[in-house]
Amino acid sequence: MPNAFAALGALCVAENGGRGEQPPPVGRLVQVALSSGARRTAAAGLQDPVWVTADGQGSAYVGLFHRGEVVRVDLASGSTAAVASGLSCPEGVALSGGALYTVENPVGDECRGRELKREAQLTRIDLGSGAQTKVASLLSPHGLAAARGDCFVCE
């Protein structure tokens, strides 16, 4: 289930092999130039990437569903660094007001058999400190977008 986000004249696509596979699929972040359609792999070896957003300054943030992490990808070098871990099946990521938001959906079939720490919720992640704060309880979230200080969640 790929997800995409457009920024700086390119489309970033999180590609994986599909949901429910065991072990979880290894995927990649693909950058597609909107003007020409040229593709390049921005990062490879990502375990089950399911959602991506970009900051417009050369970095993308990718939710790794089975790992319970969100990683920052430097789009120039392809290097990755975890910005949040210990999440319960993150299904969406969005940036707003200098913070990263994710929806955690530990109620899906793909999360069974894991020790999960949270209910389905919207979580704010401070990019400076990494601190995680619950913003709202959710039923069964599957997507997230942010605009003008609000988050929009598909439930």
mmCIF file of C-alpha atoms in Angstrom:
data_model
loop_
_atom_site.group_PDB
_atom_site.id
_atom_site.type_symbol
_atom_site.label_atom_id
_atom_site.label_comp_id
_atom_site.label_asym_id
_atom_site.label_seq_id
_atom_site.Cartn_x
_atom_site.Cartn_y
_atom_site.Cartn_z
ATOM 1 C CA MET A 1 0.000 0.000 0.000
ATOM 2 C CA PRO A 2 2.076 2.946 -1.229
ATOM 3 C CA ASN A 3 1.527 6.461 0.044
ATOM 4 C CA ALA A 4 2.858 9.656 -1.522
ATOM 5 C CA PHE A 5 3.543 13.299 -0.709
ATOM 6 C CA ALA A 6 4.547 16.077 -3.124
ATOM 7 C CA ALA A 7 7.235 18.598 -2.192
ATOM 8 C CA LEU A 8 9.828 20.703 -4.015
ATOM 9 C CA GLY A 9 8.715 19.574 -7.473
ATOM 10 C CA ALA A 10 8.951 15.878 -6.671
ATOM 11 C CA LEU A 11 6.643 13.175 -5.418
ATOM 12 C CA CYS A 12 7.944 10.988 -2.588
ATOM 13 C CA VAL A 13 6.392 7.520 -2.578
ATOM 14 C CA ALA A 14 6.704 4.968 0.258
ATOM 15 C CA GLU A 15 6.662 1.574 -1.470
ATOM 16 C CA ASN A 16 6.389 -1.789 0.252
ATOM 17 C CA GLY A 17 5.450 -5.331 -0.676
ATOM 18 C CA GLY A 18 2.003 -5.252 0.902
ATOM 19 C CA ARG A 19 0.250 -5.604 4.225
ATOM 20 C CA GLY A 20 -0.062 -8.728 6.262
ATOM 21 C CA GLU A 21 3.123 -10.341 4.994
ATOM 22 C CA GLN A 22 5.340 -12.119 7.505
ATOM 23 C CA PRO A 23 8.064 -11.157 7.911
ATOM 24 C CA PRO A 24 7.062 -7.556 7.191
ATOM 25 C CA PRO A 25 8.116 -6.404 3.724
ATOM 26 C CA VAL A 26 11.245 -4.368 3.121
ATOM 27 C CA GLY A 27 10.431 -1.287 1.105
ATOM 28 C CA ARG A 28 11.903 1.951 -0.081
ATOM 29 C CA LEU A 29 11.238 5.635 -0.486
ATOM 30 C CA VAL A 30 11.096 6.607 -4.159
ATOM 31 C CA GLN A 31 11.374 10.191 -5.364
ATOM 32 C CA VAL A 32 9.630 10.987 -8.679
ATOM 33 C CA ALA A 33 10.332 14.277 -10.494
ATOM 34 C CA LEU A 34 6.954 15.803 -11.341
ATOM 35 C CA SER A 35 8.303 17.546 -14.457
ATOM 36 C CA SER A 36 9.840 14.492 -16.124
ATOM 37 C CA GLY A 37 8.616 11.387 -14.300
ATOM 38 C CA ALA A 38 12.222 10.401 -13.564
ATOM 39 C CA ARG A 39 12.446 8.082 -10.529
ATOM 40 C CA ARG A 40 15.211 7.556 -8.034
ATOM 41 C CA THR A 41 15.414 5.593 -4.821
ATOM 42 C CA ALA A 42 15.833 8.105 -1.993
ATOM 43 C CA ALA A 43 16.180 5.411 0.716
ATOM 44 C CA ALA A 44 16.149 1.610 0.637
ATOM 45 C CA GLY A 45 15.854 -1.121 3.252
ATOM 46 C CA LEU A 46 12.928 0.456 5.107
ATOM 47 C CA GLN A 47 10.874 -2.142 6.986
ATOM 48 C CA ASP A 48 7.216 -1.793 5.924
ATOM 49 C CA PRO A 49 7.023 1.941 5.103
ATOM 50 C CA VAL A 50 3.367 2.981 4.992
ATOM 51 C CA TRP A 51 3.145 6.762 5.118
ATOM 52 C CA VAL A 52 5.371 9.685 4.142
ATOM 53 C CA THR A 53 5.444 13.459 4.478
ATOM 54 C CA ALA A 54 8.145 15.960 3.526
ATOM 55 C CA ASP A 55 9.314 19.167 5.171
ATOM 56 C CA GLY A 56 10.118 21.041 1.943
ATOM 57 C CA GLN A 57 13.734 21.471 3.079
ATOM 58 C CA GLY A 58 15.244 18.190 1.919
ATOM 59 C CA SER A 59 13.902 15.702 4.456
ATOM 60 C CA ALA A 60 11.037 13.229 4.404
ATOM 61 C CA TYR A 61 9.468 11.480 7.391
ATOM 62 C CA VAL A 62 8.362 7.875 6.924
ATOM 63 C CA GLY A 63 6.193 5.752 9.232
ATOM 64 C CA LEU A 64 7.497 2.185 9.606
ATOM 65 C CA PHE A 65 4.388 0.236 10.524
ATOM 66 C CA HIS A 66 5.770 -2.996 12.021
ATOM 67 C CA ARG A 67 8.838 -1.383 13.614
ATOM 68 C CA GLY A 68 6.687 1.191 15.413
ATOM 69 C CA GLU A 69 8.984 3.998 14.297
ATOM 70 C CA VAL A 70 9.044 7.167 12.268
ATOM 71 C CA VAL A 71 12.348 7.888 10.524
ATOM 72 C CA ARG A 72 13.713 11.046 8.947
ATOM 73 C CA VAL A 73 15.220 10.491 5.503
ATOM 74 C CA ASP A 74 17.754 12.952 4.123
ATOM 75 C CA LEU A 75 16.598 13.061 0.482
ATOM 76 C CA ALA A 76 20.064 14.037 -0.807
ATOM 77 C CA SER A 77 22.098 11.318 0.923
ATOM 78 C CA GLY A 78 19.479 8.652 1.694
ATOM 79 C CA SER A 79 20.588 8.483 5.313
ATOM 80 C CA THR A 80 17.915 7.676 7.885
ATOM 81 C CA ALA A 81 17.536 8.446 11.567
ATOM 82 C CA ALA A 82 14.726 7.444 13.923
ATOM 83 C CA VAL A 83 12.808 10.437 15.282
ATOM 84 C CA ALA A 84 10.250 8.376 17.205
ATOM 85 C CA SER A 85 10.122 4.779 18.391
ATOM 86 C CA GLY A 86 7.902 2.706 20.642
ATOM 87 C CA LEU A 87 4.848 3.664 18.585
ATOM 88 C CA SER A 88 1.941 1.260 18.108
ATOM 89 C CA CYS A 89 1.642 0.644 14.357
ATOM 90 C CA PRO A 90 1.955 4.208 12.986
ATOM 91 C CA GLU A 91 -0.300 4.583 9.930
ATOM 92 C CA GLY A 92 0.041 8.260 9.095
ATOM 93 C CA VAL A 93 2.543 11.095 9.493
ATOM 94 C CA ALA A 94 2.139 14.847 9.007
ATOM 95 C CA LEU A 95 4.086 17.980 9.896
ATOM 96 C CA SER A 96 2.460 21.059 11.405
ATOM 97 C CA GLY A 97 3.831 23.941 13.439
ATOM 98 C CA GLY A 98 7.296 22.427 13.873
ATOM 99 C CA ALA A 99 5.942 19.135 15.251
ATOM 100 C CA LEU A 100 5.382 15.737 13.708
ATOM 101 C CA TYR A 101 2.031 14.020 14.143
ATOM 102 C CA THR A 102 1.264 10.346 13.689
ATOM 103 C CA VAL A 103 -1.810 8.190 14.042
ATOM 104 C CA GLU A 104 -1.261 4.924 15.866
ATOM 105 C CA ASN A 105 -3.597 2.064 15.038
ATOM 106 C CA PRO A 106 -2.817 -0.960 17.219
ATOM 107 C CA VAL A 107 -6.217 -2.530 16.483
ATOM 108 C CA GLY A 108 -5.393 -3.789 12.980
ATOM 109 C CA ASP A 109 -4.834 -7.472 12.214
ATOM 110 C CA GLU A 110 -1.211 -6.745 11.276
ATOM 111 C CA CYS A 111 -0.470 -5.690 14.876
ATOM 112 C CA ARG A 112 -1.727 -8.843 16.564
ATOM 113 C CA GLY A 113 0.868 -10.767 18.497
ATOM 114 C CA ARG A 114 2.872 -7.655 19.402
ATOM 115 C CA GLU A 115 2.958 -6.075 22.799
ATOM 116 C CA LEU A 116 1.218 -2.780 22.140
ATOM 117 C CA LYS A 117 1.432 0.128 24.492
ATOM 118 C CA ARG A 118 -1.413 2.359 23.398
ATOM 119 C CA GLU A 119 -4.952 2.613 22.162
ATOM 120 C CA ALA A 120 -5.603 4.056 18.716
ATOM 121 C CA GLN A 121 -4.608 7.696 18.993
ATOM 122 C CA LEU A 122 -3.193 10.840 17.436
ATOM 123 C CA THR A 123 0.297 11.482 18.830
ATOM 124 C CA ARG A 124 2.389 14.675 18.679
ATOM 125 C CA ILE A 125 6.158 14.202 18.456
ATOM 126 C CA ASP A 126 8.428 17.109 19.338
ATOM 127 C CA LEU A 127 11.189 17.025 16.715
ATOM 128 C CA GLY A 128 13.665 18.706 19.067
ATOM 129 C CA SER A 129 13.325 16.441 22.089
ATOM 130 C CA GLY A 130 11.503 13.403 20.673
ATOM 131 C CA ALA A 131 8.873 13.719 23.412
ATOM 132 C CA GLN A 132 5.557 12.042 22.539
ATOM 133 C CA THR A 133 2.220 13.487 23.660
ATOM 134 C CA LYS A 134 -1.209 11.970 23.150
ATOM 135 C CA VAL A 135 -3.449 14.517 21.401
ATOM 136 C CA ALA A 136 -6.679 12.544 20.976
ATOM 137 C CA SER A 137 -8.135 9.032 21.237
ATOM 138 C CA LEU A 138 -9.294 7.560 17.938
ATOM 139 C CA LEU A 139 -11.413 4.618 16.808
ATOM 140 C CA SER A 140 -9.499 3.084 13.897
ATOM 141 C CA PRO A 141 -7.345 5.654 12.066
ATOM 142 C CA HIS A 142 -5.806 4.999 8.653
ATOM 143 C CA GLY A 143 -4.566 8.332 7.367
ATOM 144 C CA LEU A 144 -3.523 11.803 8.395
ATOM 145 C CA ALA A 145 -3.017 15.259 6.900
ATOM 146 C CA ALA A 146 -2.259 18.585 8.547
ATOM 147 C CA ALA A 147 -3.038 22.128 7.470
ATOM 148 C CA ARG A 148 -3.216 25.498 9.242
ATOM 149 C CA GLY A 149 -2.655 24.011 12.679
ATOM 150 C CA ASP A 150 -5.289 21.272 12.381
ATOM 151 C CA CYS A 151 -4.914 17.548 11.787
ATOM 152 C CA PHE A 152 -7.385 15.648 9.639
ATOM 153 C CA VAL A 153 -7.685 11.920 10.361
ATOM 154 C CA CYS A 154 -9.485 9.239 8.344
ATOM 155 C CA GLU A 155 -11.256 6.875 10.767
#
